[in-house]
Coordinates of C-alpha atoms in Angstrom, one line a residue:
X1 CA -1.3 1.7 5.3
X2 CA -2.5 -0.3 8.3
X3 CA -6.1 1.4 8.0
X4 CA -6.3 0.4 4.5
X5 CA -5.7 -3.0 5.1
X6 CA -8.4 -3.2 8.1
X7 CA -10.8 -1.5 6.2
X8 CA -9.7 -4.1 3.2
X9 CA -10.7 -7.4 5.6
X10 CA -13.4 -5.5 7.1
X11 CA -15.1 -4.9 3.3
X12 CA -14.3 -8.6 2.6
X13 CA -15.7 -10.2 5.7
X14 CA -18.9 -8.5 5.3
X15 CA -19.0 -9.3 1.6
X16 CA -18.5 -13.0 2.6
X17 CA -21.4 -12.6 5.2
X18 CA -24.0 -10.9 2.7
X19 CA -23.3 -13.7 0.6
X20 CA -23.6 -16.7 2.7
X21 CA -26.8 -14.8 4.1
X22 CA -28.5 -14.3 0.6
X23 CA -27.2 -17.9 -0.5
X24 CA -29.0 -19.5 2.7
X25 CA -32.4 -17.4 2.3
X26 CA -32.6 -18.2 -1.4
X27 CA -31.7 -22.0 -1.7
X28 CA -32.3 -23.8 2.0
X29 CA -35.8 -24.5 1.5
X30 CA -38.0 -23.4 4.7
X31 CA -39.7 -26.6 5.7
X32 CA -43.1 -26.5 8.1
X33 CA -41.5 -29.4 9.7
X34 CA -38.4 -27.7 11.0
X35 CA -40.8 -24.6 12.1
X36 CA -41.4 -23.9 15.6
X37 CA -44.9 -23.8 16.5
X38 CA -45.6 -20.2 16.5
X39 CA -43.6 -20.3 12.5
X40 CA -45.7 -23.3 11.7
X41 CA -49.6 -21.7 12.8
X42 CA -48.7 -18.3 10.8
X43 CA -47.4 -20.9 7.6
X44 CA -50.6 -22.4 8.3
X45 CA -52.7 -20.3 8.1
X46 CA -51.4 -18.6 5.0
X47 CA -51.4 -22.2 3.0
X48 CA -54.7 -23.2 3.8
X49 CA -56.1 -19.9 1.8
X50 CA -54.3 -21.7 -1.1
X51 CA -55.9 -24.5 -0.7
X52 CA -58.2 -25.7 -3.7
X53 CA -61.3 -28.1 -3.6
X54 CA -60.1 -31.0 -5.6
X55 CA -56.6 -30.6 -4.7
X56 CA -54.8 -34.2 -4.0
X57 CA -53.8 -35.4 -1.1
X58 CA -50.4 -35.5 -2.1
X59 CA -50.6 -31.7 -3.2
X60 CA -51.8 -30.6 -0.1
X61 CA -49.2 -32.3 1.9
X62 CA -46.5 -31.4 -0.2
X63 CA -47.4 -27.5 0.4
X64 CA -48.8 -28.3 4.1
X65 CA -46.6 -30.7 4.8
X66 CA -47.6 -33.1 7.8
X67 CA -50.8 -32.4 9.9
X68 CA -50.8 -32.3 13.7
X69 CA -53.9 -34.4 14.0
X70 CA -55.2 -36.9 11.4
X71 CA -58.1 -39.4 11.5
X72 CA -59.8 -41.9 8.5
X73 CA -62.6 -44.5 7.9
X74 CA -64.0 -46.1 5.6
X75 CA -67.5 -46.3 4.3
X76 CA -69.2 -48.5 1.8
X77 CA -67.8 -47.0 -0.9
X78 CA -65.1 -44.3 0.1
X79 CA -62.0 -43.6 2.2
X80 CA -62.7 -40.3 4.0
X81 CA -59.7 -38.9 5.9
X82 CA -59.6 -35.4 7.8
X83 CA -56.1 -34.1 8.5
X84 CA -56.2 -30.7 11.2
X85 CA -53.3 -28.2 10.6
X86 CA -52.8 -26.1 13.6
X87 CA -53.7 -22.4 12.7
X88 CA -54.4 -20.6 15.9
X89 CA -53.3 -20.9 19.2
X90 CA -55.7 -21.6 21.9
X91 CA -54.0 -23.1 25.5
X92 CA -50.5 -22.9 26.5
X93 CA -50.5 -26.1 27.3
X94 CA -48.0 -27.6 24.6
X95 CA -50.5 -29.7 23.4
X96 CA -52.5 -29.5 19.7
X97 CA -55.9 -30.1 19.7
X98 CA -58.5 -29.9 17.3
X99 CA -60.1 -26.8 18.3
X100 CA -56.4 -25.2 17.0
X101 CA -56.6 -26.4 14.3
X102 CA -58.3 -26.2 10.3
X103 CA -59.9 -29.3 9.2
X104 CA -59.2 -30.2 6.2
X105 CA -60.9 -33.5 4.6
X106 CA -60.3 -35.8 1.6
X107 CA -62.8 -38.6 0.0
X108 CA -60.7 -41.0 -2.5
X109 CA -57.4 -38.7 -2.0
X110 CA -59.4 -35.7 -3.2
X111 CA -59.7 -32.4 -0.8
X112 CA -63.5 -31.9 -0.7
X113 CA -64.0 -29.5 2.2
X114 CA -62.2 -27.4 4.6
X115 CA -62.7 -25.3 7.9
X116 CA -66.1 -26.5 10.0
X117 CA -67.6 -27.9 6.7
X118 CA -65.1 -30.8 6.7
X119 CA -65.5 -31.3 10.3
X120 CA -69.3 -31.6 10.0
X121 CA -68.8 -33.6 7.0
X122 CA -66.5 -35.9 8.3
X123 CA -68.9 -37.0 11.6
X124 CA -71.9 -37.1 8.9
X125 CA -70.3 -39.7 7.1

């Protein structure tokens, strides 16, 4: 009778735990923010193959979420901003810098180039 009743709270416990687990996994969203930085390069670097030329800013932040680096100006008749997403780790040095990072760069809000292009772009203009 006692072995019944161990096994009985044993079955139950785990039950509990396989829920709360799959509960957790499927409705806590995973956000880049609350990654550590190892989490957050490999998220990276997986979302910036999504990326789409004529994205929004907005859009891109929402699945990027904030960038490491991020620089703008303004020219006569545009706001260019480049935002760097860390994506590969260079120098333990627990600093980001650019050269970890993907460049990602914006005219008017719109995502026009990404990777060296944008860089190049961005010191052209």
């Amino acid at each position: 009778m006692r072995s019944s009743s161990a096994i009985k709270i044993i079955v139950i416990g785990f039950s509990a735990y396989i829920a709360l687990t799959f509960s957790v996994l499927t409705f806590v969203p995973d956000k880049p923010e609350n990654m550590g930085w190892q989490d957050r390069e490999a998220y990276n670097k997986v979302q910036v193959a999504k990326l789409t030329i004529g994205a929004t800013r907005d859009e891109v932040l929402a699945l990027m979420g904030s960038p490491d680096i991020t620089e703008a100006k303004e020219t006569s008749d545009t706001v260019v901003q480049i935002m760097f997403f860390r994506t590969q780790h260079v120098k333990a040095d627990g600093l980001t810098t650019k050269e970890e990072c993907t460049p990602v760069l914006f005219e008017d809000n719109r995502l026009v180039a990404l990777g060296e292009s944008a860089l190049n772009e961005y010191e052209q203009s």
